[in-house]
């Protein structure tokens, strides 16, 4: 059981790294999930417009057409964000908003981000900007999307153009958000846009995503030398209740597939070979020099962590997920498992000698929040944040270089295939009026950061 204190206050232990003013605390969003305005100012269609408009692909048929209407309400949102006392904001740029189908810049789209970033800077907020949070221009998908090597080069052109335009306004660039989800859910399971279902596509897409990352890194460094450059990976903790060798191997394979598939190429310049036992025949085509492009040094690694998965062997080369009974879960059905975050961070620190400084670029939970008499009492989220921040503190104490933590999310938004039902925000959004209401979690975080700032 969660102790009442954890649900009612947001107050890290006195010796926690969270009290250090240089430990960055921020909030995160992504373009397609909040902006809306999909037809405005020359924005072209993305794969998520197509996918979400296809019957049966999202819960209740929800789309990102209006979302939080942030494209029009960004000034109000910047004010709200600044009122939380956070030190940074992580956002993403919508590629289809800033680049035309023939690869020219779309000035109106670029101006939106210039105004936004300028306003954030004026409020003293650090800007963490992701170039690709899943909204591939549809015309590139029509030519094969990430399965087509050419998309990596188109991505690099976009990175080059936008970093020339916005240099000096960004503290840290992340090339990709969660390439695992883009590759696996986009081209393997089909749960995400573009909804393809073939593991051979997924592994090739992953390779091209990572190649695009590496090509983009070069442009970002050249065009914006004072900014940090990194990438954001989602990672998962896998365990097995089956203590046998087969059970333990299943858990190992789960983490290999979710974590090392991405981290090995980035930090060791190779894919783990056991992947090709898990997926025989799915080895991607890799051209000479690719792994050096992919494995360039990074200034930071963004880690997104949400839950743990329990697995058993499938009796062949793989594993099967088996839900544990009686564990605490979120509105997504995800298990709340803070120690997984500590465990993974410590493990990465041990296994990758060249691990760059880490930011937790996403962590948070969905709850079925309701506004009652003007208040949103999201106690489970407060407890969740307390416990995960303590896990980060423990990892830092164990020697891991974690520099910051971003709450997912600043506000309720379009949760991909789950639409608007799943609420991850520390700010509640009433989608019928677009009214924003600070949840209790947001108020407590604000209070804590005010206290921290007041300390000498
Ligand atoms: C991550 C995504 C983010 C959000 C959270 C809940 O996988 O990066 O956009 O949907 O999950």
Coordinates of C-alpha atoms and ligand atoms in Angstrom, one line a residue:
X1 CA 0.0 0.0 0.0
X2 CA 1.0 3.5 -0.7
X3 CA 1.5 5.6 2.5
X4 CA -0.9 8.5 2.9
X5 CA 2.0 10.9 3.2
X6 CA 3.2 10.1 -0.3
X7 CA -0.3 10.7 -1.7
X8 CA -0.8 14.0 0.1
X9 CA 2.5 15.8 -0.2
X10 CA 5.2 16.3 -2.7
X11 CA 8.2 16.5 -0.6
X12 CA 11.4 14.5 -1.3
X13 CA 13.6 13.5 1.6
X14 CA 15.9 16.2 2.8
X15 CA 19.0 14.5 1.3
X16 CA 17.4 13.8 -2.1
X17 CA 19.0 15.1 -5.3
X18 CA 15.7 16.7 -6.1
X19 CA 16.5 19.5 -3.7
X20 CA 19.5 20.4 -5.8
X21 CA 18.7 23.5 -7.9
X22 CA 20.7 22.2 -10.8
X23 CA 18.6 19.0 -11.0
X24 CA 16.3 20.0 -13.8
X25 CA 12.6 19.4 -13.3
X26 CA 10.3 20.0 -16.3
X27 CA 7.2 18.9 -18.1
X28 CA 6.8 17.4 -21.5
X29 CA 4.4 17.3 -24.5
X30 CA 4.5 16.4 -28.2
X31 CA 3.3 18.3 -31.2
X32 CA 0.6 15.9 -32.5
X33 CA -0.7 15.2 -29.1
X34 CA -1.5 18.9 -28.2
X35 CA -1.4 21.2 -31.2
X36 CA -4.5 20.5 -33.2
X37 CA -4.8 22.9 -36.2
X38 CA -3.8 20.1 -38.6
X39 CA -5.0 22.0 -41.7
X40 CA -3.6 25.4 -40.9
X41 CA -0.9 27.6 -42.2
X42 CA 0.4 25.1 -44.8
X43 CA 0.8 22.0 -42.5
X44 CA 0.7 18.9 -44.7
X45 CA -0.8 15.5 -43.6
X46 CA 1.1 13.2 -41.3
X47 CA 0.8 9.5 -40.8
X48 CA -1.1 10.1 -37.6
X49 CA -3.8 12.1 -39.4
X50 CA -4.3 9.2 -41.8
X51 CA -4.2 6.5 -39.1
X52 CA -6.4 8.2 -36.6
X53 CA -9.0 9.0 -39.3
X54 CA -9.1 5.3 -40.2
X55 CA -12.1 3.6 -38.5
X56 CA -11.1 1.2 -35.7
X57 CA -7.6 2.5 -35.2
X58 CA -8.1 4.7 -32.1
X59 CA -10.4 4.4 -29.1
X60 CA -13.7 6.2 -29.8
X61 CA -12.3 7.2 -33.2
X62 CA -10.4 10.1 -31.6
X63 CA -8.0 12.1 -33.8
X64 CA -5.5 14.9 -33.3
X65 CA -7.6 17.3 -35.3
X66 CA -8.3 19.7 -32.4
X67 CA -6.4 18.1 -29.5
X68 CA -5.6 20.8 -26.9
X69 CA -5.8 23.5 -29.5
X70 CA -2.3 24.5 -28.4
X71 CA -1.5 26.0 -31.8
X72 CA -3.9 28.8 -30.9
X73 CA -3.6 28.7 -27.1
X74 CA 0.2 28.5 -26.8
X75 CA 0.5 31.8 -25.0
X76 CA -1.9 30.7 -22.3
X77 CA 0.0 27.4 -22.1
X78 CA 3.4 29.1 -21.7
X79 CA 1.9 31.2 -18.9
X80 CA 0.6 28.1 -17.1
X81 CA 3.9 26.3 -17.6
X82 CA 5.9 29.1 -16.2
X83 CA 3.5 29.4 -13.2
X84 CA 4.5 25.9 -12.2
X85 CA 8.1 27.0 -11.4
X86 CA 9.6 24.3 -13.6
X87 CA 13.0 24.9 -15.1
X88 CA 12.4 23.3 -18.5
X89 CA 9.9 22.3 -21.1
X90 CA 10.2 19.4 -23.5
X91 CA 8.2 19.8 -26.7
X92 CA 8.4 18.4 -30.3
X93 CA 8.4 20.1 -33.7
X94 CA 5.9 18.9 -36.2
X95 CA 7.9 18.0 -39.3
X96 CA 4.7 18.3 -41.6
X97 CA 4.2 21.8 -40.2
X98 CA 7.6 23.2 -41.1
X99 CA 8.5 21.5 -44.4
X100 CA 6.5 21.2 -47.6
X101 CA 6.2 18.0 -49.6
X102 CA 8.9 19.2 -52.0
X103 CA 11.3 19.7 -49.1
X104 CA 11.0 23.5 -48.9
X105 CA 10.6 25.3 -45.6
X106 CA 7.1 26.4 -44.6
X107 CA 7.7 29.8 -43.0
X108 CA 4.4 30.0 -41.2
X109 CA 5.0 26.7 -39.4
X110 CA 8.6 27.7 -38.5
X111 CA 7.4 31.1 -37.2
X112 CA 5.0 29.3 -34.7
X113 CA 8.0 27.5 -33.1
X114 CA 10.2 30.6 -33.2
X115 CA 7.5 32.5 -31.3
X116 CA 7.0 29.6 -28.9
X117 CA 10.6 29.1 -28.1
X118 CA 11.3 32.8 -27.7
X119 CA 8.4 33.1 -25.2
X120 CA 9.7 30.1 -23.3
X121 CA 13.2 31.5 -23.1
X122 CA 11.7 34.9 -22.0
X123 CA 10.2 33.0 -19.1
X124 CA 13.6 31.6 -18.2
X125 CA 12.6 28.1 -19.2
X126 CA 15.1 25.7 -20.8
X127 CA 13.9 24.3 -24.1
X128 CA 14.3 20.6 -24.9
X129 CA 13.2 20.1 -28.4
X130 CA 12.5 16.7 -30.1
X131 CA 12.6 16.7 -33.9
X132 CA 10.5 13.6 -34.5
X133 CA 7.8 12.5 -32.1
X134 CA 6.1 10.1 -34.5
X135 CA 4.4 12.5 -37.0
X136 CA 6.0 11.4 -40.3
X137 CA 4.8 13.4 -43.3
X138 CA 2.3 11.1 -45.1
X139 CA 3.9 11.6 -48.5
X140 CA 7.1 9.9 -47.2
X141 CA 5.0 7.0 -45.9
X142 CA 3.5 6.7 -49.3
X143 CA 7.1 5.9 -50.5
X144 CA 7.6 3.3 -47.8
X145 CA 8.1 5.4 -44.7
X146 CA 10.9 4.3 -42.4
X147 CA 11.3 1.0 -44.2
X148 CA 12.6 3.1 -47.1
X149 CA 16.2 4.2 -46.5
X150 CA 15.5 7.4 -48.3
X151 CA 13.4 8.6 -45.3
X152 CA 16.6 8.8 -43.2
X153 CA 18.0 11.3 -45.6
X154 CA 14.8 13.3 -45.8
X155 CA 14.9 13.4 -42.0
X156 CA 18.4 14.7 -42.1
X157 CA 17.4 17.5 -44.5
X158 CA 14.6 18.4 -42.1
X159 CA 17.0 18.5 -39.2
X160 CA 19.4 20.6 -41.1
X161 CA 16.8 23.1 -42.2
X162 CA 15.1 23.5 -38.8
X163 CA 18.3 23.8 -36.8
X164 CA 19.5 26.6 -39.1
X165 CA 16.2 28.3 -38.5
X166 CA 15.9 27.8 -34.8
X167 CA 19.5 27.8 -33.6
X168 CA 20.2 29.7 -30.5
X169 CA 16.6 29.1 -29.2
X170 CA 17.1 25.5 -28.2
X171 CA 19.0 24.2 -25.1
X172 CA 18.9 20.5 -26.2
X173 CA 17.9 18.8 -29.4
X174 CA 16.7 15.2 -29.3
X175 CA 16.6 13.7 -32.8
X176 CA 13.9 11.0 -32.2
X177 CA 11.4 10.1 -29.6
X178 CA 11.3 6.4 -28.8
X179 CA 12.5 4.8 -32.0
X180 CA 11.3 1.5 -30.5
X181 CA 7.7 2.6 -30.7
X182 CA 8.0 4.1 -34.1
X183 CA 9.6 0.9 -35.4
X184 CA 7.7 -1.8 -33.4
X185 CA 4.3 -0.3 -33.0
X186 CA 4.4 1.5 -36.4
X187 CA 5.6 -1.4 -38.5
X188 CA 5.6 -4.5 -36.3
X189 CA 2.4 -4.7 -34.2
X190 CA 0.6 -2.0 -36.2
X191 CA -0.8 -0.4 -33.0
X192 CA 0.5 2.9 -34.1
X193 CA 0.7 4.8 -37.5
X194 CA 1.3 3.7 -40.1
X195 CA -0.2 0.4 -38.8
X196 CA 2.0 -2.0 -40.7
X197 CA 2.5 -5.5 -39.2
X198 CA 5.7 -7.3 -40.2
X199 CA 8.7 -7.7 -37.9
X200 CA 11.0 -7.5 -41.0
X201 CA 9.6 -4.0 -41.6
X202 CA 10.1 -3.1 -38.0
X203 CA 13.8 -4.0 -37.8
X204 CA 14.5 -2.3 -41.1
X205 CA 12.5 0.8 -39.9
X206 CA 14.6 0.8 -36.7
X207 CA 17.8 0.8 -38.6
X208 CA 16.7 3.7 -40.8
X209 CA 15.4 5.6 -37.8
X210 CA 18.8 5.3 -36.1
X211 CA 20.6 6.1 -39.3
X212 CA 18.4 9.2 -39.6
X213 CA 19.3 10.1 -36.1
X214 CA 23.0 9.8 -36.8
X215 CA 22.8 11.9 -40.0
X216 CA 20.8 14.5 -38.1
X217 CA 23.3 14.7 -35.2
X218 CA 25.9 16.0 -37.6
X219 CA 23.7 18.9 -38.8
X220 CA 22.6 19.8 -35.3
X221 CA 26.1 20.0 -34.1
X222 CA 27.2 22.1 -37.1
X223 CA 24.2 24.4 -37.1
X224 CA 23.8 24.9 -33.4
X225 CA 27.1 24.3 -31.7
X226 CA 26.1 25.6 -28.2
X227 CA 23.1 23.2 -27.9
X228 CA 23.2 19.7 -26.5
X229 CA 22.4 16.9 -28.9
X230 CA 20.8 13.5 -27.9
X231 CA 18.1 11.0 -28.5
X232 CA 15.1 9.8 -26.4
X233 CA 14.6 6.0 -25.8
X234 CA 11.8 4.3 -24.1
X235 CA 13.0 1.5 -21.9
X236 CA 11.1 -1.3 -20.1
X237 CA 11.8 -3.5 -17.1
X238 CA 11.2 -7.2 -17.7
X239 CA 11.0 -9.8 -15.0
X240 CA 9.7 -13.3 -14.7
X241 CA 8.0 -15.1 -11.9
X242 CA 9.4 -18.3 -13.3
X243 CA 12.8 -18.7 -11.6
X244 CA 13.9 -21.4 -14.0
X245 CA 16.5 -20.8 -16.6
X246 CA 13.9 -20.5 -19.3
X247 CA 11.9 -17.9 -17.3
X248 CA 15.0 -15.8 -16.6
X249 CA 16.1 -16.0 -20.2
X250 CA 12.6 -14.8 -21.2
X251 CA 13.0 -11.7 -19.0
X252 CA 16.5 -11.1 -20.4
X253 CA 15.2 -11.3 -23.9
X254 CA 12.4 -8.9 -23.1
X255 CA 14.9 -6.3 -22.0
X256 CA 17.2 -7.1 -24.9
X257 CA 14.4 -6.5 -27.3
X258 CA 13.2 -3.3 -25.7
X259 CA 16.3 -1.7 -24.4
X260 CA 19.5 -3.1 -26.0
X261 CA 18.1 -3.1 -29.5
X262 CA 18.3 0.7 -29.3
X263 CA 21.1 1.3 -26.8
X264 CA 23.7 -1.1 -28.3
X265 CA 23.8 0.5 -31.8
X266 CA 23.9 4.0 -30.2
X267 CA 26.6 3.1 -27.6
X268 CA 28.3 0.0 -29.0
X269 CA 27.8 0.4 -32.7
X270 CA 26.2 -3.0 -33.2
X271 CA 22.9 -4.7 -32.8
X272 CA 22.7 -7.5 -30.2
X273 CA 23.0 -10.7 -32.2
X274 CA 20.4 -12.6 -30.0
X275 CA 17.8 -10.4 -31.7
X276 CA 18.1 -12.5 -34.8
X277 CA 17.4 -15.7 -32.8
X278 CA 14.3 -14.0 -31.5
X279 CA 13.3 -12.9 -35.0
X280 CA 15.0 -15.3 -37.5
X281 CA 15.4 -13.7 -40.9
X282 CA 14.6 -10.2 -39.7
X283 CA 18.2 -8.8 -39.7
X284 CA 18.1 -5.4 -41.5
X285 CA 20.2 -4.4 -44.5
X286 CA 23.1 -2.4 -43.1
X287 CA 25.4 -0.5 -45.4
X288 CA 29.1 0.0 -44.7
X289 CA 29.6 3.0 -42.5
X290 CA 26.0 3.0 -41.1
X291 CA 27.0 1.9 -37.6
X292 CA 29.6 4.6 -37.3
X293 CA 27.0 7.2 -38.2
X294 CA 24.6 5.8 -35.7
X295 CA 27.1 5.4 -32.9
X296 CA 28.4 9.0 -32.7
X297 CA 29.0 10.4 -29.3
X298 CA 25.9 11.9 -27.6
X299 CA 25.7 14.8 -25.2
X300 CA 22.7 13.2 -23.4
X301 CA 20.4 10.2 -23.5
X302 CA 16.8 10.7 -22.8
X303 CA 15.1 7.9 -21.0
X304 CA 11.3 7.4 -20.9
X305 CA 10.1 4.9 -18.3
X306 CA 6.5 3.8 -17.5
X307 CA 6.1 0.2 -16.3
X308 CA 7.3 -3.3 -15.8
X309 CA 6.3 -6.4 -17.8
X310 CA 6.2 -9.9 -16.5
X311 CA 7.1 -12.6 -19.0
X312 CA 7.5 -16.3 -19.3
X313 CA 9.2 -18.4 -22.0
X314 CA 7.0 -19.2 -25.0
X315 CA 8.6 -22.6 -25.2
X316 CA 10.5 -21.7 -28.4
X317 CA 12.9 -18.8 -28.9
X318 CA 10.8 -16.0 -27.4
X319 CA 8.7 -14.9 -24.5
X320 CA 5.0 -14.3 -23.7
X321 CA 3.7 -11.5 -21.5
X322 CA 1.6 -12.7 -18.5
X323 CA -0.1 -10.0 -16.3
X324 CA 0.6 -10.2 -12.6
X325 CA -2.4 -10.3 -10.3
X326 CA -2.9 -7.9 -7.4
X327 CA -0.4 -5.2 -8.5
X328 CA -1.1 -1.5 -8.6
X329 CA -2.0 -0.4 -12.1
X330 CA -2.7 2.9 -13.9
X331 CA -5.6 3.8 -16.2
X332 CA -3.6 2.4 -19.0
X333 CA -3.4 -1.0 -17.2
X334 CA 0.4 -0.5 -16.8
X335 CA 1.9 -1.7 -13.6
X336 CA 3.3 0.9 -11.2
X337 CA 6.8 -0.2 -10.6
X338 CA 9.2 2.5 -9.5
X339 CA 12.1 0.2 -8.7
X340 CA 12.3 -0.7 -12.4
X341 CA 13.5 2.7 -13.2
X342 CA 16.3 2.5 -10.6
X343 CA 17.2 -0.9 -11.7
X344 CA 17.5 0.0 -15.3
X345 CA 19.5 3.2 -14.7
X346 CA 22.0 1.3 -12.6
X347 CA 22.2 -1.5 -15.1
X348 CA 22.8 0.9 -18.1
X349 CA 25.5 2.7 -16.0
X350 CA 27.2 -0.7 -15.4
X351 CA 26.8 -2.1 -19.0
X352 CA 27.7 1.0 -21.1
X353 CA 31.0 2.6 -20.1
X354 CA 30.3 5.5 -22.5
X355 CA 26.8 6.1 -21.2
X356 CA 26.2 9.9 -21.6
X357 CA 24.4 12.0 -18.9
X358 CA 20.8 11.0 -18.6
X359 CA 17.6 13.0 -18.5
X360 CA 14.4 11.2 -17.6
X361 CA 12.5 12.7 -20.6
X362 CA 9.2 11.1 -19.7
X363 CA 7.6 9.5 -16.7
X364 CA 4.1 9.8 -15.4
X365 CA 0.7 8.0 -15.4
X366 CA -2.8 8.2 -16.7
X367 CA -5.7 8.5 -14.2
X368 CA -9.4 9.0 -14.9
X369 CA -9.3 12.5 -13.5
X370 CA -12.4 14.6 -13.0
X371 CA -12.9 18.2 -12.1
X372 CA -15.0 18.4 -8.9
X373 CA -15.8 21.8 -7.6
X374 CA -13.0 23.2 -9.5
X375 CA -10.4 20.8 -8.2
X376 CA -8.8 17.6 -9.5
X377 CA -7.6 15.3 -6.8
X378 CA -5.1 13.1 -8.5
X379 CA -3.5 11.4 -5.5
X380 CA -2.4 8.3 -7.3
X381 CA -0.3 10.5 -9.6
X382 CA 1.2 12.4 -6.7
X383 CA 2.3 9.1 -5.1
X384 CA 3.5 7.8 -8.5
X385 CA 5.7 10.9 -9.0
X386 CA 7.0 10.8 -5.4
X387 CA 8.0 7.1 -5.8
X388 CA 9.6 7.4 -9.2
X389 CA 11.6 10.5 -8.2
X390 CA 12.9 8.6 -5.2
X391 CA 13.9 5.8 -7.6
X392 CA 15.9 8.4 -9.6
X393 CA 17.4 9.7 -6.4
X394 CA 18.5 6.2 -5.5
X395 CA 20.1 5.7 -9.0
X396 CA 22.0 9.0 -8.6
X397 CA 23.2 7.9 -5.2
X398 CA 24.4 4.7 -6.8
X399 CA 26.5 6.7 -9.2
X400 CA 24.3 7.2 -12.3
X401 CA 24.6 10.7 -13.9
X402 CA 20.9 11.7 -14.1
X403 CA 20.6 15.5 -14.6
X404 CA 16.8 16.0 -14.8
X405 CA 13.3 14.7 -14.9
X406 CA 10.4 15.7 -17.1
X407 CA 6.8 14.8 -16.1
X408 CA 4.7 13.3 -18.8
X409 CA 2.7 15.3 -19.4
X410 CA 2.2 19.0 -18.9
X411 CA -1.5 18.6 -19.8
X412 CA -4.0 15.9 -20.8
X413 CA -3.7 15.2 -24.5
X414 CA -4.2 12.9 -27.4
X415 CA -2.8 9.6 -26.1
X416 CA -2.3 8.1 -29.6
X417 CA -4.4 4.9 -30.1
X418 CA -6.1 5.6 -26.8
X419 CA -7.4 9.0 -27.8
X420 CA -8.6 11.5 -25.1
X421 CA -9.8 9.0 -22.6
X422 CA -6.5 8.4 -21.0
X423 CA -5.4 11.5 -19.0
X424 CA -1.6 11.9 -18.3
X425 CA -1.5 15.6 -17.6
X426 CA -0.7 17.4 -14.4
X427 CA -3.1 20.0 -15.9
X428 CA -6.6 18.8 -16.7
X429 CA -8.1 19.7 -20.1
X430 CA -11.8 19.9 -20.7
X431 CA -11.9 19.2 -24.4
X432 CA -15.3 20.7 -24.9
X433 CA -14.3 24.1 -23.7
X434 CA -10.5 23.8 -23.8
X435 CA -10.4 25.0 -20.2
X436 CA -7.2 24.1 -18.3
X437 CA -7.4 23.2 -14.6
X438 CA -4.3 22.6 -12.5
X439 CA -4.6 19.2 -10.9
X440 CA -3.5 18.8 -7.3
X441 CA -0.2 17.2 -8.5
X442 CA 0.6 20.4 -10.5
X443 CA -0.1 22.5 -7.4
X444 CA 2.2 20.4 -5.2
X445 CA 5.0 20.3 -7.7
X446 CA 4.7 24.1 -8.0
X447 CA 4.9 24.5 -4.2
X448 CA 7.9 22.2 -3.9
X449 CA 9.8 24.0 -6.6
X450 CA 9.0 27.4 -5.0
X451 CA 10.4 26.0 -1.7
X452 CA 13.5 24.7 -3.6
X453 CA 14.0 28.0 -5.3
X454 CA 13.8 29.9 -2.0
X455 CA 16.5 27.9 -0.4
X456 CA 19.9 29.5 -0.2
Ligands
LIG1 C1 5.2 7.5 -24.6 C2 5.1 8.6 -25.7 C3 4.3 9.8 -25.3 C4 3.1 9.4 -24.5 C5 3.5 8.5 -23.4 C6 2.4 8.0 -22.5 O1 5.5 6.3 -25.3 O2 6.4 9.1 -26.1 O3 4.0 10.5 -26.4 O4 2.2 8.9 -25.3 O5 4.1 7.3 -23.9

